[in-house]
Amino acid sequence: MSLRKQTPSDFLKQIIGRPVVVKLNSGVDYRGVLACLDGYMNIAIEQTEEYVNGQLKNKYGDAFLRGNNECSD
Amino acid sequence: LDATPAELVDKCIGSRIHIVMKTDKEIVGTLLGFDDFVNMVLEDVTEFEITPEGRRITKLDQILLNGNNITMRNPGQKPHEYGSTSL
């Protein structure tokens, strides 16, 4: 466990290409590989699975999530 | 004692903190860093949702918590299961 100081922008740079979970306030989760993102936390995810209340509902080859909605991960 | 909010958050870097969200969810984790918008990078995170079942989700990897929905944070690691009354 590395306890180095890490800002959000450093964190985002290092997770590109890794599998992520994006949780929205609405209770919907998106799981996939992080393709890219920008300073507004708009993100693009590949091989996305959409989970609603823990249940898999949809799959998308590419998903774009608008920044205002993002909650965690 | 003069302290800006940013200085107070900065003091918590490296420590466990407890964050209350607008949506009655609470997050406990080790603070690695934050930015001007108080988006926070946390690790070894446990997520608590205030429901009758008391659902709990533990994530070991790091998370980026969007500052838009943070209501308050407390140093320490004891979440309140129903609501939050501490300052």
XYZ file of C-alpha atoms in Angstrom:
160
model
C 0.000 0.000 0.000
C 1.701 3.156 -1.168
C 0.875 6.286 0.772
C 2.207 8.875 -1.562
C 0.310 12.104 -2.114
C -1.767 11.778 -5.241
C -4.067 14.326 -6.755
C -7.141 13.399 -8.771
C -5.509 14.317 -12.084
C -2.486 12.095 -11.331
C -4.843 9.299 -10.425
C -6.826 9.640 -13.632
C -3.700 9.564 -15.788
C -2.573 6.311 -14.272
C -5.815 4.400 -14.639
C -6.302 4.798 -18.363
C -6.434 1.346 -19.941
C -7.393 -0.334 -16.671
C -10.723 -1.885 -15.756
C -12.831 0.541 -13.764
C -16.213 0.856 -12.113
C -18.019 4.165 -12.498
C -20.851 4.701 -10.042
C -23.516 7.269 -10.723
C -25.684 8.909 -8.093
C -28.674 7.181 -9.635
C -27.399 3.785 -8.447
C -26.252 2.658 -11.883
C -22.750 1.187 -12.225
C -20.721 0.990 -15.395
C -17.887 -1.533 -15.571
C -15.383 -1.596 -18.384
C -11.943 -0.564 -19.551
C -11.236 3.155 -19.287
C -10.422 4.417 -22.765
C -9.995 8.126 -22.099
C -11.248 11.081 -20.112
C -10.971 14.862 -19.877
C -10.773 17.602 -17.272
C -14.546 17.652 -16.782
C -14.519 13.946 -15.975
C -16.296 13.122 -19.200
C -15.127 9.569 -19.823
C -15.123 6.931 -22.521
C -15.306 3.269 -21.544
C -14.866 0.178 -23.715
C -16.521 -3.218 -23.252
C -18.980 -1.626 -20.863
C -21.439 -3.474 -18.692
C -24.285 -1.537 -17.110
C -25.483 -2.708 -13.707
C -28.706 -1.391 -12.212
C -29.102 -2.205 -8.506
C -26.413 -4.829 -8.842
C -27.988 -6.569 -11.834
C -26.483 -6.617 -15.299
C -28.844 -4.788 -17.616
C -26.944 -3.811 -20.775
C -23.666 -4.143 -22.584
C -22.089 -1.512 -24.797
C -19.010 -1.729 -26.997
C -18.267 1.910 -26.262
C -19.863 4.138 -23.661
C -19.536 7.871 -23.112
C -20.396 9.252 -19.687
C -20.891 12.963 -19.176
C -18.790 14.471 -16.422
C -21.468 15.997 -14.186
C -22.842 12.629 -13.290
C -19.778 10.880 -12.058
C -19.705 9.839 -8.453
C -16.784 7.609 -7.633
C -14.146 5.325 -9.068
C -7.262 29.553 14.893
C -7.236 30.374 11.206
C -7.800 27.427 8.919
C -9.166 27.251 5.437
C -11.220 24.229 4.436
C -8.408 23.159 2.111
C -5.903 23.231 4.961
C -8.169 21.090 7.082
C -8.541 18.527 4.326
C -4.813 18.609 3.687
C -4.168 17.649 7.314
C -6.061 14.434 6.698
C -3.824 13.216 3.898
C -2.466 9.847 4.931
C -5.208 9.301 7.516
C -8.485 7.434 7.499
C -11.402 9.739 6.951
C -15.133 9.343 6.841
C -17.139 11.156 4.182
C -20.879 11.730 4.148
C -22.474 12.133 0.731
C -25.644 13.978 -0.230
C -27.283 10.677 -1.086
C -27.047 9.169 2.443
C -24.064 7.095 1.458
C -20.888 7.154 3.537
C -17.362 6.425 2.462
C -14.455 5.516 4.747
C -10.960 5.447 3.312
C -7.370 6.633 3.487
C -6.985 10.025 1.881
C -4.240 10.138 -0.735
C -4.953 13.556 -2.180
C -7.512 16.053 -3.386
C -7.881 18.984 -5.749
C -9.417 22.477 -5.767
C -12.894 21.044 -6.248
C -12.383 18.637 -3.333
C -12.500 15.633 -5.595
C -10.650 13.085 -3.460
C -8.432 10.123 -4.158
C -8.945 7.435 -1.505
C -7.689 3.915 -1.021
C -8.701 0.908 1.006
C -12.238 2.172 0.782
C -15.407 0.892 2.434
C -18.692 2.196 1.165
C -21.788 2.206 3.397
C -25.311 2.817 2.236
C -27.848 3.841 4.860
C -30.597 1.354 4.225
C -32.458 -0.989 6.598
C -30.144 -3.795 5.411
C -27.027 -1.715 6.034
C -25.437 -2.777 2.744
C -21.678 -2.590 2.761
C -19.274 -2.671 -0.179
C -15.512 -2.882 0.312
C -13.092 -1.836 -2.422
C -9.388 -2.323 -1.979
C -8.185 -0.409 -5.006
C -8.149 3.319 -5.179
C -11.158 5.448 -5.932
C -11.686 8.959 -7.164
C -14.614 10.488 -5.308
C -16.372 13.323 -7.119
C -16.570 16.355 -4.828
C -19.985 17.464 -6.155
C -21.886 15.200 -3.824
C -19.833 15.385 -0.652
C -21.704 16.865 2.309
C -19.117 16.613 5.058
C -16.126 14.639 6.170
C -14.797 13.637 9.573
C -11.410 12.271 10.478
C -11.616 8.757 11.881
C -13.191 5.573 10.702
C -16.454 5.050 12.510
C -19.409 5.512 10.202
C -22.846 6.116 11.628
C -25.247 3.540 10.359
C -28.320 5.781 10.418
C -27.820 9.424 9.644
C -24.939 11.436 10.931
C -24.894 13.824 13.847
C -21.249 14.648 14.431
C -19.526 17.758 13.165
